[in-house]
mmCIF file of C-alpha atoms in Angstrom:
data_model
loop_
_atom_site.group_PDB
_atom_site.id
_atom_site.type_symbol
_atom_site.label_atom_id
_atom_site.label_comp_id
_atom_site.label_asym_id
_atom_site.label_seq_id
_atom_site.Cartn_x
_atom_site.Cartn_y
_atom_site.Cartn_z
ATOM 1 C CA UNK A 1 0.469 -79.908 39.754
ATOM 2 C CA UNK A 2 -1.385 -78.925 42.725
ATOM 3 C CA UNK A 3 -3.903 -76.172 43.779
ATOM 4 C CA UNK A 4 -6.915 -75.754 41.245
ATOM 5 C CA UNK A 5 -5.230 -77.714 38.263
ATOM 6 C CA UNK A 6 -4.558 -80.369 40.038
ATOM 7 C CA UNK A 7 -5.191 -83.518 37.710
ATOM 8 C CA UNK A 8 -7.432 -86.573 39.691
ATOM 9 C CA UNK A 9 -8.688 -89.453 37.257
ATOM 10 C CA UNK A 10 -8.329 -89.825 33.662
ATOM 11 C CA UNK A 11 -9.560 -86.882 32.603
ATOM 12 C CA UNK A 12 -8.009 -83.344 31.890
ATOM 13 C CA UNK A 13 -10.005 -80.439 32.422
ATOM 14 C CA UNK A 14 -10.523 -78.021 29.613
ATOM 15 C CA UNK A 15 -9.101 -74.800 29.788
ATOM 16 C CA UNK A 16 -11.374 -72.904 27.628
ATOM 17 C CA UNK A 17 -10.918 -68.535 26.992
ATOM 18 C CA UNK A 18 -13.849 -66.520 28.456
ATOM 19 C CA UNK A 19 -16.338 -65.999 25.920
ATOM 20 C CA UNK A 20 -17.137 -62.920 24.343
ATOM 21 C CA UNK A 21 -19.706 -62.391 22.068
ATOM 22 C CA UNK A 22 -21.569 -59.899 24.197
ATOM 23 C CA UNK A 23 -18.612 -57.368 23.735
ATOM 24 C CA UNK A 24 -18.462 -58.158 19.998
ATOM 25 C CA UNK A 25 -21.939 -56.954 19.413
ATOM 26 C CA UNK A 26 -21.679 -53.925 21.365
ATOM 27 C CA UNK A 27 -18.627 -53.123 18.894
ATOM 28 C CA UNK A 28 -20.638 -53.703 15.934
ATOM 29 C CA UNK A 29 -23.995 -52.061 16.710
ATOM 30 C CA UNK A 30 -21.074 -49.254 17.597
ATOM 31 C CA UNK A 31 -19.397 -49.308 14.254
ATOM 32 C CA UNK A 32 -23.013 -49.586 12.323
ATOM 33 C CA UNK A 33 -24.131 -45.938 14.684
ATOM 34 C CA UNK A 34 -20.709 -44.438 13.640
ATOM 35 C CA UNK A 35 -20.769 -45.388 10.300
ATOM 36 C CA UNK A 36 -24.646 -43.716 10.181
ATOM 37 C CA UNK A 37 -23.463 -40.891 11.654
ATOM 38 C CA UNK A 38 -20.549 -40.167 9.350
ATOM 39 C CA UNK A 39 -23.124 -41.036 6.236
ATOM 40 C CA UNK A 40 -25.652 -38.784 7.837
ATOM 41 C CA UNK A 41 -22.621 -35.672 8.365
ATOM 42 C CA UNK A 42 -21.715 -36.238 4.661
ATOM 43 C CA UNK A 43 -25.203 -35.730 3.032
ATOM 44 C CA UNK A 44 -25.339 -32.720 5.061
ATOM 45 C CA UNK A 45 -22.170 -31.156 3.528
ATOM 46 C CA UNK A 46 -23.046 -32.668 0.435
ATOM 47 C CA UNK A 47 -26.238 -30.365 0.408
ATOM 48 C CA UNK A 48 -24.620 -27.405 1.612
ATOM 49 C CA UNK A 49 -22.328 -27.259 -1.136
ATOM 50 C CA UNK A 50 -24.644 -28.078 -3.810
ATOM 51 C CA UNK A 51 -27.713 -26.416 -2.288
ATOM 52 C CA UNK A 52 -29.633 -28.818 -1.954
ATOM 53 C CA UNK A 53 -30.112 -29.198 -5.420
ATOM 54 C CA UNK A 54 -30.461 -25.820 -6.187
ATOM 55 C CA UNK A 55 -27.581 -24.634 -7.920
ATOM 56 C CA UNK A 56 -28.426 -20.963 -7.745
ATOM 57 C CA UNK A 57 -28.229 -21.412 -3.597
ATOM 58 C CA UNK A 58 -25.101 -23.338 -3.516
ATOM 59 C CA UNK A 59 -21.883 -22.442 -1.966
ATOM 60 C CA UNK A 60 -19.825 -20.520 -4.151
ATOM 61 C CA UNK A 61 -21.925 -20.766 -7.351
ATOM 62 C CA UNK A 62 -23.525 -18.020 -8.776
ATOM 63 C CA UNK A 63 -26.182 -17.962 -11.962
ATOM 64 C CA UNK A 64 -26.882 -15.182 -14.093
ATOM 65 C CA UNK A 65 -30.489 -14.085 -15.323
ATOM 66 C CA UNK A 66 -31.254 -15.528 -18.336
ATOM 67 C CA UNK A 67 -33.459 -13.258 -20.429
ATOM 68 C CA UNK A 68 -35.735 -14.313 -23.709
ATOM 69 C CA UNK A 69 -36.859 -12.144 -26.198
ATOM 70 C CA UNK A 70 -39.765 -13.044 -28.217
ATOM 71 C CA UNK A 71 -39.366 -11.091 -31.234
ATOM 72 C CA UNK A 72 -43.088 -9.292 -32.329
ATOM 73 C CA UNK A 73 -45.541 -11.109 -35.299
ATOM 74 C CA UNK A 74 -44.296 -8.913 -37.622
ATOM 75 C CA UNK A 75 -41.883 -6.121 -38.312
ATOM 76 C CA UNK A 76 -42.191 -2.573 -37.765
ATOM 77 C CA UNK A 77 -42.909 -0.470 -41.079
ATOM 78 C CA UNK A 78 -40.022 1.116 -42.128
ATOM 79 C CA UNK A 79 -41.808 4.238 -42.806
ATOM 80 C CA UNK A 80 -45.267 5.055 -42.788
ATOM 81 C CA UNK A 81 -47.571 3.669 -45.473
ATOM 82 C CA UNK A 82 -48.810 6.656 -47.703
ATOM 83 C CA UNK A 83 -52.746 7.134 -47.481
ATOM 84 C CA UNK A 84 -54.844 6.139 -50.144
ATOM 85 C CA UNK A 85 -55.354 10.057 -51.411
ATOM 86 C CA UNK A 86 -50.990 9.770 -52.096
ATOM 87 C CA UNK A 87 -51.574 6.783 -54.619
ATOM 88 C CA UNK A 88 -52.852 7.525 -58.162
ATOM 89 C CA UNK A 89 -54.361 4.326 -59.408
ATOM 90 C CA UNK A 90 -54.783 2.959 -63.205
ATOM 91 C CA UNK A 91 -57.768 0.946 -63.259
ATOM 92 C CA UNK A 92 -57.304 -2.034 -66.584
ATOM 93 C CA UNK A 93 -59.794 -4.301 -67.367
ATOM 94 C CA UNK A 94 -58.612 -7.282 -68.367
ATOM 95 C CA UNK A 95 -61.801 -9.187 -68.656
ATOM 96 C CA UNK A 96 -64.481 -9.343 -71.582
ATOM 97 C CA UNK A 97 -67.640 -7.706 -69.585
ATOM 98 C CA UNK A 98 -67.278 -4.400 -70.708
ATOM 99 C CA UNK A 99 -67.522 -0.795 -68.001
ATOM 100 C CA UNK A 100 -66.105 -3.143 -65.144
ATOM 101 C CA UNK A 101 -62.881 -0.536 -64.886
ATOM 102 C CA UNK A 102 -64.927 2.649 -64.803
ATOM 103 C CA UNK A 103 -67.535 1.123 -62.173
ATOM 104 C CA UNK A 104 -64.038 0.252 -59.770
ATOM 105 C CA UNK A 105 -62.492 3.021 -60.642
ATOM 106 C CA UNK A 106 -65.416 5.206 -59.187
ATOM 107 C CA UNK A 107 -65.423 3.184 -55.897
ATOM 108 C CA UNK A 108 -61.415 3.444 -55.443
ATOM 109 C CA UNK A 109 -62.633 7.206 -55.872
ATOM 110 C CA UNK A 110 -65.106 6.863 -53.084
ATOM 111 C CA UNK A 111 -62.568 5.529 -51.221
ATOM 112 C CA UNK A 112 -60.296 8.373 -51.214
ATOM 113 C CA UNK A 113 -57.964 6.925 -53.935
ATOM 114 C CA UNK A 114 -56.506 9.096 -56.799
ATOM 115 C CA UNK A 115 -57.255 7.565 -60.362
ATOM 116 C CA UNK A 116 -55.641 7.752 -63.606
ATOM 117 C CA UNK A 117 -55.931 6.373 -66.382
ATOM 118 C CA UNK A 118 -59.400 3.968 -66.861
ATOM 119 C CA UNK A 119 -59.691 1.408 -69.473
ATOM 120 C CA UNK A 120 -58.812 -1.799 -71.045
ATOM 121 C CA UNK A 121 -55.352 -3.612 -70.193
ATOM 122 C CA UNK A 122 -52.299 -3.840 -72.169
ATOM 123 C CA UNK A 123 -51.948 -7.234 -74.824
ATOM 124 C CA UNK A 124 -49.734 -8.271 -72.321
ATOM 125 C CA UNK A 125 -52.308 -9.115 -69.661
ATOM 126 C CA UNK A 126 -55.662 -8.942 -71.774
ATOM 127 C CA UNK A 127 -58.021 -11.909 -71.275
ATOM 128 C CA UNK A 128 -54.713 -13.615 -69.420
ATOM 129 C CA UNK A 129 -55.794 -13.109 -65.658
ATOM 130 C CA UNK A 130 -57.695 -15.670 -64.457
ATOM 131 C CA UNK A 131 -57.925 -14.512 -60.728
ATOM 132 C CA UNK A 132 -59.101 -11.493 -59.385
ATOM 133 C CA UNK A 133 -56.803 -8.965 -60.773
ATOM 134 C CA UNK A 134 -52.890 -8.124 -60.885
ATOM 135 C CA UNK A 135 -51.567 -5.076 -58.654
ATOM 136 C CA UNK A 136 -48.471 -3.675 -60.289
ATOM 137 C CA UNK A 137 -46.327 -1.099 -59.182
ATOM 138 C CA UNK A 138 -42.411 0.330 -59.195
ATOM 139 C CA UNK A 139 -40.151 -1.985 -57.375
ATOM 140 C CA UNK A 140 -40.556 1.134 -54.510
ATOM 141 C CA UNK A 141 -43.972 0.653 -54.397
ATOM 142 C CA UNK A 142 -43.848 -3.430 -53.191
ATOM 143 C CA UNK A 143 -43.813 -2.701 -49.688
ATOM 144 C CA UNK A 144 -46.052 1.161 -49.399
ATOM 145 C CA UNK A 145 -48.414 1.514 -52.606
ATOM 146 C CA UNK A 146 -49.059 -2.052 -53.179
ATOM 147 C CA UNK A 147 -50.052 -3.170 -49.542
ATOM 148 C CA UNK A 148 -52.151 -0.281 -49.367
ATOM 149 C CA UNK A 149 -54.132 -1.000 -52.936
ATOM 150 C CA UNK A 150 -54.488 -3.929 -51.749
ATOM 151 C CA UNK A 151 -56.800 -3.516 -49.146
ATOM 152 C CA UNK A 152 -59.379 -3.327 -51.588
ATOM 153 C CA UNK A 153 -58.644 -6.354 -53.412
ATOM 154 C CA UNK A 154 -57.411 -8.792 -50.635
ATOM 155 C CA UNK A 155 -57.051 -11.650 -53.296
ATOM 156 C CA UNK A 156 -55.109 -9.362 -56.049
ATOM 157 C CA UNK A 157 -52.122 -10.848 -56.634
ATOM 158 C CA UNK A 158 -48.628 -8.288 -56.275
ATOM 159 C CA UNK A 159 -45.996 -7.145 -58.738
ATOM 160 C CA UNK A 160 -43.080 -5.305 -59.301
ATOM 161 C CA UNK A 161 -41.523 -4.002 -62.494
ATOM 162 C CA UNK A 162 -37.731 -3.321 -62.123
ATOM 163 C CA UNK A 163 -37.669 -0.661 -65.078
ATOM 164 C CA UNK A 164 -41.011 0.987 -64.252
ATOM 165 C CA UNK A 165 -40.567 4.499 -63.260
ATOM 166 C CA UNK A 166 -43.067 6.800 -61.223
ATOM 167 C CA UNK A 167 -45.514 6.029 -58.600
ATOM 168 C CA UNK A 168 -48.423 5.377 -60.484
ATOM 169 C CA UNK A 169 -49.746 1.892 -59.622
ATOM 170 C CA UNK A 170 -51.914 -0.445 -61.699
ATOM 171 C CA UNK A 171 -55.199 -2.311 -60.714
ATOM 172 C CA UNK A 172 -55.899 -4.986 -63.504
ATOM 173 C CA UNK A 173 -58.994 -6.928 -63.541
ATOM 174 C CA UNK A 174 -58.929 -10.176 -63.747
ATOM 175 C CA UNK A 175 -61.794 -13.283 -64.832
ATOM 176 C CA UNK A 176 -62.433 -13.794 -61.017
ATOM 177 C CA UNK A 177 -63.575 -10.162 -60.267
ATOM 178 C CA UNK A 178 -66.756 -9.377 -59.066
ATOM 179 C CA UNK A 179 -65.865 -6.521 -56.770
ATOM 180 C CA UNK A 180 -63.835 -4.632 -54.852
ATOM 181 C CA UNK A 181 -63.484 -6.028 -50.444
ATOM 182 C CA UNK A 182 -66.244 -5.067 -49.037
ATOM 183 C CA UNK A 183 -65.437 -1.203 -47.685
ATOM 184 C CA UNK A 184 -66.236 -2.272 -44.243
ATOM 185 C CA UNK A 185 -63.438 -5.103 -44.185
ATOM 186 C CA UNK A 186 -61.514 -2.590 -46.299
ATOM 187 C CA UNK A 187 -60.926 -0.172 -43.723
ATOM 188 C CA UNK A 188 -60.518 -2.725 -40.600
ATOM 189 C CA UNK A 189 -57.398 -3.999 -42.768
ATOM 190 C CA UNK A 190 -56.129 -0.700 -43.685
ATOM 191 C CA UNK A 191 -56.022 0.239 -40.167
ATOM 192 C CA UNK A 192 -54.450 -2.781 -39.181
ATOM 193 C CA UNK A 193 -52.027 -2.495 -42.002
ATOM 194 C CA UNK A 194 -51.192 0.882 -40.070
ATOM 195 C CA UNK A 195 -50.948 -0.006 -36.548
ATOM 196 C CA UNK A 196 -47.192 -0.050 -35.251
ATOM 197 C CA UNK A 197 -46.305 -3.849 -34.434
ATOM 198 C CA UNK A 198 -46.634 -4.677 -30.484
ATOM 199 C CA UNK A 199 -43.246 -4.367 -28.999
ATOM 200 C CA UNK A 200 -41.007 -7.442 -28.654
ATOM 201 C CA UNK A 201 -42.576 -9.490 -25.198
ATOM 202 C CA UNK A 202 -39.067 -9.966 -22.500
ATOM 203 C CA UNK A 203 -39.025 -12.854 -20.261
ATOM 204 C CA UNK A 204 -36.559 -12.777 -17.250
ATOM 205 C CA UNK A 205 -35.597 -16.217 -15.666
ATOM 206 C CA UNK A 206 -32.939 -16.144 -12.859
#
């Protein structure tokens, strides 16, 4: 063979390809900038339609307002509480120390209650109260009379006789008595007893 393959000696001259690892690591380092670009385009639209994280700012999404009640500490009255001169009171003594319903009964009086009748309790309840006294009333009377009465007595226990008739309510003395609430506290709860119950607080979250 002649011109620059021409073969002198015993050796053969290697034909070797050009090398070209230069232009394979431009092509890589080109891939590796697409690929970050494509990555970086994706995030992007993946915030746009999700907001971000926000759901309430994302494409196409909408949220309602979500709004909590928080009912008030206690109901309203269902009608207003009668004042003490609307309640006629029997005062019963229950107890062996003898004059302790008369001496109440006067300062119920004081107090702008009606009284009735004044003296000892029925066999029933005689000698058989060992706390402060028994408040009992008309099954109409549990939630008007009887909260009312009570007042006075804040550690009177409450009760309700299905057959009773009228509005006459019952104050019976118990072993435990020594007096009536102090008229001071007496009045504070009575006007708390009347105040209307705050109204129900709203809390608006959109």
């Amino acid at each position: 063979m002649g011109g620059q393959y021409q073969i002198r000696g015993d050796k053969y001259p290697r034909m070797r390809r050009p090398r070209r690892r230069g232009k394979l690591v431009v092509l890589a380092l080109t891939s590796v900038a697409a690929l970050g670009v494509a990555g970086w385009g994706t995030l992007q639209l993946f915030d746009v339609f999700t907001g971000g994280g926000n759901p309430a700012s994302a494409v196409g999404v909408t949220t309602g307002c979500v709004t909590e009640t928080t009912p008030s500490p206690r109901p309203s009255p269902a009608a207003a509480l009668p004042a003490p001169g609307r309640i006629t009171v029997n005062v019963l003594n229950a107890t062996t120390e003898p004059g302790l319903a008369k001496k109440t009964a006067d300062e119920l009086k004081k107090r702008g209650f009606k009284i009735g009748d004044v003296g000892n309790a029925a066999e029933e309840y005689d000698k058989k109260v060992k706390g402060t006294g028994v408040l009992l009333g008309p099954a109409s009377a549990l939630k008007t009379s009887l909260p009312v009465l009570g007042t006075q007595l804040a550690d009177a226990e409450r009760r309700t006789e299905a057959s009773r008739k009228g509005t006459e309510i019952d104050l019976i003395i118990g072993d435990a008595f020594t007096r009536l609430t102090a008229r001071a506290d007496a009045d504070r709860a009575l006007a708390a007893l009347n105040e209307p119950a705050p109204a129900p607080t709203v809390k608006k979250s959109c």
